[in-house]
Short mmCIF file of C-alpha atoms and ligand atoms in Angstrom, two decimals:
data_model
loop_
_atom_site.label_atom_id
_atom_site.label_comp_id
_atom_site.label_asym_id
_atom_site.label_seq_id
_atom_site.Cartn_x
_atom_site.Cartn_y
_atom_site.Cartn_z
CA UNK A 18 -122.28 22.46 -17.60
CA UNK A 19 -125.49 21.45 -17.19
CA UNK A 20 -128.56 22.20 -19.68
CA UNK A 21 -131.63 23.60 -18.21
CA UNK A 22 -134.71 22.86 -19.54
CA UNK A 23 -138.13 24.14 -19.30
CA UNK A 24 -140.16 20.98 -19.57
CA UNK A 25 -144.21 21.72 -18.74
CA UNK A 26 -148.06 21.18 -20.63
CA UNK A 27 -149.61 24.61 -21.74
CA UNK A 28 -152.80 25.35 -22.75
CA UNK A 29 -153.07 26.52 -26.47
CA UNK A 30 -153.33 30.12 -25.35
CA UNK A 31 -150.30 30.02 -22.82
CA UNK A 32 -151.48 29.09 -19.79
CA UNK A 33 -150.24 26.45 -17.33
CA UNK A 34 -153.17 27.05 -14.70
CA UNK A 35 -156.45 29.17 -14.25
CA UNK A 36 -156.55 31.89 -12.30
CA UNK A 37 -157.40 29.26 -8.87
CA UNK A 38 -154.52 27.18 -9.52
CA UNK A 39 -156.24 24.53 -10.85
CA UNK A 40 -155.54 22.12 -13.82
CA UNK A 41 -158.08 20.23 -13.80
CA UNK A 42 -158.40 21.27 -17.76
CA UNK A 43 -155.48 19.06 -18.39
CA UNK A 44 -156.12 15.72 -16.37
CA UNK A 45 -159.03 15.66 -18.64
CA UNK A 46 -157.25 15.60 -21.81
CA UNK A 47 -157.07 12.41 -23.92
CA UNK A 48 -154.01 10.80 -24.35
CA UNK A 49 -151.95 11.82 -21.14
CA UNK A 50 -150.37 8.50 -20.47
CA UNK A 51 -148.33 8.54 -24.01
CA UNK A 52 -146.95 12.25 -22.75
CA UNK A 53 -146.12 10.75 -19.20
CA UNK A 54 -144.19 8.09 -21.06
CA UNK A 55 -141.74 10.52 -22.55
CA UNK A 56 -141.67 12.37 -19.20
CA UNK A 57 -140.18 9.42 -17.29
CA UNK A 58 -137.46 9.10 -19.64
CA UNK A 59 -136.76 12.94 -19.45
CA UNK A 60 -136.52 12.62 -15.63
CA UNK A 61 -133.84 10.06 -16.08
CA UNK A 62 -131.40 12.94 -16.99
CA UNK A 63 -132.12 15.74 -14.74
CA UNK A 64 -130.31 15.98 -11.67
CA UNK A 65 -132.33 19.27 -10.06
CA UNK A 66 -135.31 20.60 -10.59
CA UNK A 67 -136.09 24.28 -9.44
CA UNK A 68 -140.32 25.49 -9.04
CA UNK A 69 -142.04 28.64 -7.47
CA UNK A 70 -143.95 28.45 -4.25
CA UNK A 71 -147.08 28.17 -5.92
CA UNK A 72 -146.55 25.33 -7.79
CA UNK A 73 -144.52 23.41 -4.74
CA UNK A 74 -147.81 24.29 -2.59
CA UNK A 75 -150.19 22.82 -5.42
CA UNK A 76 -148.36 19.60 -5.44
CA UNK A 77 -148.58 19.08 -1.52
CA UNK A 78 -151.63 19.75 -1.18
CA UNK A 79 -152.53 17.41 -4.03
CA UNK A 80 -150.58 15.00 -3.11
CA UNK A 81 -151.67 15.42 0.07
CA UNK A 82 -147.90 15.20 1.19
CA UNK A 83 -148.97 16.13 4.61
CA UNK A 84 -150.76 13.25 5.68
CA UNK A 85 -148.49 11.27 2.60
CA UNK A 86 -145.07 12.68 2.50
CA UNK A 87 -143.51 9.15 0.30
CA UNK A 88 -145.51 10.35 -2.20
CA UNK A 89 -143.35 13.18 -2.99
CA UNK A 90 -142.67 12.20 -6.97
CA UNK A 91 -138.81 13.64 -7.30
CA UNK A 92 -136.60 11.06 -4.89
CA UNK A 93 -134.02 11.14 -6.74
CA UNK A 94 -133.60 14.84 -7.68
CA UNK A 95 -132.55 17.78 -5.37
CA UNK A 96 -135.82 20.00 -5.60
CA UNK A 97 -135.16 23.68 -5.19
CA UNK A 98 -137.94 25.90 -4.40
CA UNK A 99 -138.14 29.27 -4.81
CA UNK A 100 -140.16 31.38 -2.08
CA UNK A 101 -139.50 34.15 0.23
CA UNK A 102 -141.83 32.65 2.69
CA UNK A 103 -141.25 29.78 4.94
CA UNK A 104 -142.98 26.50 3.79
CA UNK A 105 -143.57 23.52 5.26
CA UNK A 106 -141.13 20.71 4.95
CA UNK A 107 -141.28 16.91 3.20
CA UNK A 108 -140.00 14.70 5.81
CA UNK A 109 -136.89 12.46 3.62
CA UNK A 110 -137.53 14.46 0.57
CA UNK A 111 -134.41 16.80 -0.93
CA UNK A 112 -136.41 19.64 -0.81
CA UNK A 113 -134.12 22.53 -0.53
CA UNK A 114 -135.60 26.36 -0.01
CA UNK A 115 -134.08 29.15 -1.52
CA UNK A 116 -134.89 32.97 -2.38
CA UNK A 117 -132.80 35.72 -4.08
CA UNK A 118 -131.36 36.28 -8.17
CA UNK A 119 -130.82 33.40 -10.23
CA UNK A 120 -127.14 34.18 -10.31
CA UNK A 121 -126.46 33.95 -6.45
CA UNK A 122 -127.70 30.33 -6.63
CA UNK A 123 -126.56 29.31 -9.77
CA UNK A 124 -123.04 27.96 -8.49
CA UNK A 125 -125.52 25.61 -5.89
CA UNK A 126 -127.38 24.81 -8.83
CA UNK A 127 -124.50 23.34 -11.11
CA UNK A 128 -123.04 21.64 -8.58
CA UNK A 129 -126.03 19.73 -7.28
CA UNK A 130 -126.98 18.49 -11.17
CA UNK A 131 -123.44 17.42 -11.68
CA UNK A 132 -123.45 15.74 -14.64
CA UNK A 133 -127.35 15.84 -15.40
CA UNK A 134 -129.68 18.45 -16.20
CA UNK A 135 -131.43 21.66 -14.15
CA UNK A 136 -135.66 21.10 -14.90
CA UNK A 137 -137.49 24.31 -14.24
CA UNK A 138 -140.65 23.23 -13.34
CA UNK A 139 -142.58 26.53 -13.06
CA UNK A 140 -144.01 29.15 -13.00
CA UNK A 141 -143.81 31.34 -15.79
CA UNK A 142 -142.23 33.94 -13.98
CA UNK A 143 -139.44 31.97 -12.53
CA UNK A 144 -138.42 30.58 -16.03
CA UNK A 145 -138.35 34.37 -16.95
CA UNK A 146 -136.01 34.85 -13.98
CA UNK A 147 -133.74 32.26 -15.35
CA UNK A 148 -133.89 33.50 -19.30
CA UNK A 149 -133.04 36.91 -18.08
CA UNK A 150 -129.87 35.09 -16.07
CA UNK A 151 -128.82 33.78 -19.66
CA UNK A 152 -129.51 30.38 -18.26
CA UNK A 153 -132.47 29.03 -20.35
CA UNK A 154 -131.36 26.29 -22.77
CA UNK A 155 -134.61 24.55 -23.81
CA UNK A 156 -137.92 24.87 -23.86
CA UNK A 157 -140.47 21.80 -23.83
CA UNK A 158 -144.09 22.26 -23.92
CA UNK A 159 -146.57 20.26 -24.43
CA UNK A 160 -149.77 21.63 -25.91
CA UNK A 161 -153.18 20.57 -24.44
CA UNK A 162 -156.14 20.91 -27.07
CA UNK A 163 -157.62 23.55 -24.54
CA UNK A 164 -157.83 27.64 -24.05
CA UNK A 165 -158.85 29.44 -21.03
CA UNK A 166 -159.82 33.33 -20.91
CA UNK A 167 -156.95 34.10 -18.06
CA UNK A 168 -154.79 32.35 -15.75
CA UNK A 169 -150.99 31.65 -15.01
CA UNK A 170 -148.67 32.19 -18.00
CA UNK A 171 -146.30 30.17 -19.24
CA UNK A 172 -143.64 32.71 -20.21
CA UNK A 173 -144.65 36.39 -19.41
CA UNK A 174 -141.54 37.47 -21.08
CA UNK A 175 -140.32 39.00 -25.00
CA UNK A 176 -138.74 36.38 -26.79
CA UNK A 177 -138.30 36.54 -29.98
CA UNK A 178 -137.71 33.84 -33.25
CA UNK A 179 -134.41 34.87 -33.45
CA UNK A 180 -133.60 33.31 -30.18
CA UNK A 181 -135.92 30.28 -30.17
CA UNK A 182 -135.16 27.49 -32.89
CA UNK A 183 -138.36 24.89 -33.54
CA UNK A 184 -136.27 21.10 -33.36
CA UNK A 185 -138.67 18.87 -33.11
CA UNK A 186 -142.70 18.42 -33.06
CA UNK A 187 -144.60 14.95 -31.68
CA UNK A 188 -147.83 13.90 -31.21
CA UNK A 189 -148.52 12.10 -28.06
CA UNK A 190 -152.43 11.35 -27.75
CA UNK A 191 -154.14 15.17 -28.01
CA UNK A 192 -151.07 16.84 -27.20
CA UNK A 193 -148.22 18.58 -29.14
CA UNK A 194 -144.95 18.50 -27.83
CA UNK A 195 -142.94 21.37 -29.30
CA UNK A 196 -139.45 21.36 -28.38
CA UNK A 197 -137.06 24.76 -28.46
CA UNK A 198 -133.59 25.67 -28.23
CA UNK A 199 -133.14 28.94 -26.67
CA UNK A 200 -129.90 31.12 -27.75
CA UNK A 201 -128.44 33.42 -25.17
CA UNK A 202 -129.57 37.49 -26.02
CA UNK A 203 -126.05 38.89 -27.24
N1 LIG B 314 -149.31 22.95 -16.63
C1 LIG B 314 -148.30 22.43 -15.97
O1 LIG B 314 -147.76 21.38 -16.32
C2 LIG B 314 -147.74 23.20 -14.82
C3 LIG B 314 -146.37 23.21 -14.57
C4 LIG B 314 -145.87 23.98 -13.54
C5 LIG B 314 -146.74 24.70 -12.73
N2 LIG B 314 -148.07 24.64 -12.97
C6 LIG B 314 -149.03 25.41 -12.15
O2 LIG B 314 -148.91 26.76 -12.59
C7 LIG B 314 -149.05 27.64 -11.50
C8 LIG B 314 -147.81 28.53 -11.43
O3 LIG B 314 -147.96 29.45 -10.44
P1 LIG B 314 -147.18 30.86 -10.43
O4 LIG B 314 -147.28 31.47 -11.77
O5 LIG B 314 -147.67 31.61 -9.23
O6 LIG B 314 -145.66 30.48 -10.26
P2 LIG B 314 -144.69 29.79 -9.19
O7 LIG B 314 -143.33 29.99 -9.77
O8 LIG B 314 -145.10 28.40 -8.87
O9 LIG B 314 -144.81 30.65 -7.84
C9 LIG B 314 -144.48 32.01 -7.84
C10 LIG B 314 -144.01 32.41 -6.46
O10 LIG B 314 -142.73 31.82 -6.14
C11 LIG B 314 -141.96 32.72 -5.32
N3 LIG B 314 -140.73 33.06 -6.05
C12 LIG B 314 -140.51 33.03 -7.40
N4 LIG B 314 -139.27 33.40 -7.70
C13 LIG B 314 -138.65 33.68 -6.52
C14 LIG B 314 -137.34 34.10 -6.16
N5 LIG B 314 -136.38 34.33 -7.08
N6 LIG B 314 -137.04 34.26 -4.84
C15 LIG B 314 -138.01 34.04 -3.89
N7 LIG B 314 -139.26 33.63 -4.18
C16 LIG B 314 -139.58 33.45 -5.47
C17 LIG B 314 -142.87 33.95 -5.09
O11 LIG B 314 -143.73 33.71 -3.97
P3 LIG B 314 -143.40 33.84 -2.38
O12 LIG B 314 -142.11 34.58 -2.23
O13 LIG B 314 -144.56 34.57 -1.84
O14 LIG B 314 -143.35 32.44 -1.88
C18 LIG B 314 -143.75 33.93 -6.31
O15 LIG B 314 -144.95 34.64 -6.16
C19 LIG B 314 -149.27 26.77 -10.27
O16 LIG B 314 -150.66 26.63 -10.03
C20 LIG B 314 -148.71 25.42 -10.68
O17 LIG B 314 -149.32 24.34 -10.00
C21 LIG B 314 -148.58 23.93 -14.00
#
């Protein structure tokens, strides 16, 4: 079965964007390239990644995958997104649209990581989605040396220390990357 992992930066407060969407907080931070180092070799095991329309629409129009769609970043991992809308398409990217429970996907889920792991990408919502599914196994956040006074959360549910176990804590330039295992609620 595989693991899924929430893998994301945070601010210090709990956010993973201001209230426009924008991170432009975090690009600024001060030691980014030792946390992308890490990342690649995280990627390496996940097999499917699943993200919220929000975040799928910031990274087109960043990317500017309109004009640029090779520059979608995930080639090698079937990208579900979550969105009861219809959104434009990646022409040659496995971008695969999907709306509904956690549960009534989670069959297409497993089989499409097969032996790798499920990356929830965001939001905070969506990872809530999945938690309240029983199918949050890790959490992953790295810490950026910044607060804001609102924006998107990074978990806007109750979780408690008797279902999250600290295993590890690294430095990587200014950020801290906590790392969590999650226990089912019995
Ligand atoms: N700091 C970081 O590293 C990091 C990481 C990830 C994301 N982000 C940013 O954080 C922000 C997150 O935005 P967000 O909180 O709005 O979350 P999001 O998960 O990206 O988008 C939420 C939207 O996804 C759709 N959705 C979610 N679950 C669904 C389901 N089960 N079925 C159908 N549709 C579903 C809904 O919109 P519709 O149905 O209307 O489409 C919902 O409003 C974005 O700006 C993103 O770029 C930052």
């Amino acid at each position: 079965m595989p693991r899924v992992i929430y893998n994301t930066a945070t601010t210090l407060n709990g956010f993973l964007a201001d209230d426009q969407d924008s991170l432009s907080w975090l690009f600024v931070v001060r030691g980014a390239e030792e946390a992308e180092s890490g990342f690649s070799g995280f990627l390496k095991g996940i097999g499917v990644l699943v993200m919220g329309s929000t975040t799928y629409e910031w990274i087109l129009e960043h990317e500017n995958l309109a004009e640029h769609p090779e520059k979608w970043p995930y080639d090698d991992i079937a990208s579900f997104v979550l969105s009861s809308r219809r959104l434009p398409e990646i022409p040659g990217a496995d971008v695969r649209f999907r709306r509904g429970g956690i549960d009534e996907m989670w069959s297409e889920l497993t089989d499409a990581a097969g032996d790798r792991d499920i990356w929830l990408v965001g939001g905070g919502d969506l990872v809530g989605q999945f938690a309240e599914a029983g199918h949050l196994d890790e959490i992953r956040v790295s810490v950026a040396p910044v607060t804001l006074t609102s924006g998107k959360p990074l978990l806007p549910r109750r979780l408690e220390s008797d279902r999250l176990t600290l295993e590890s804590v690294k430095q990587a330039g200014q950020f801290a990357e906590l790392v969590y295992t999650v226990r089912s609620a019995s």
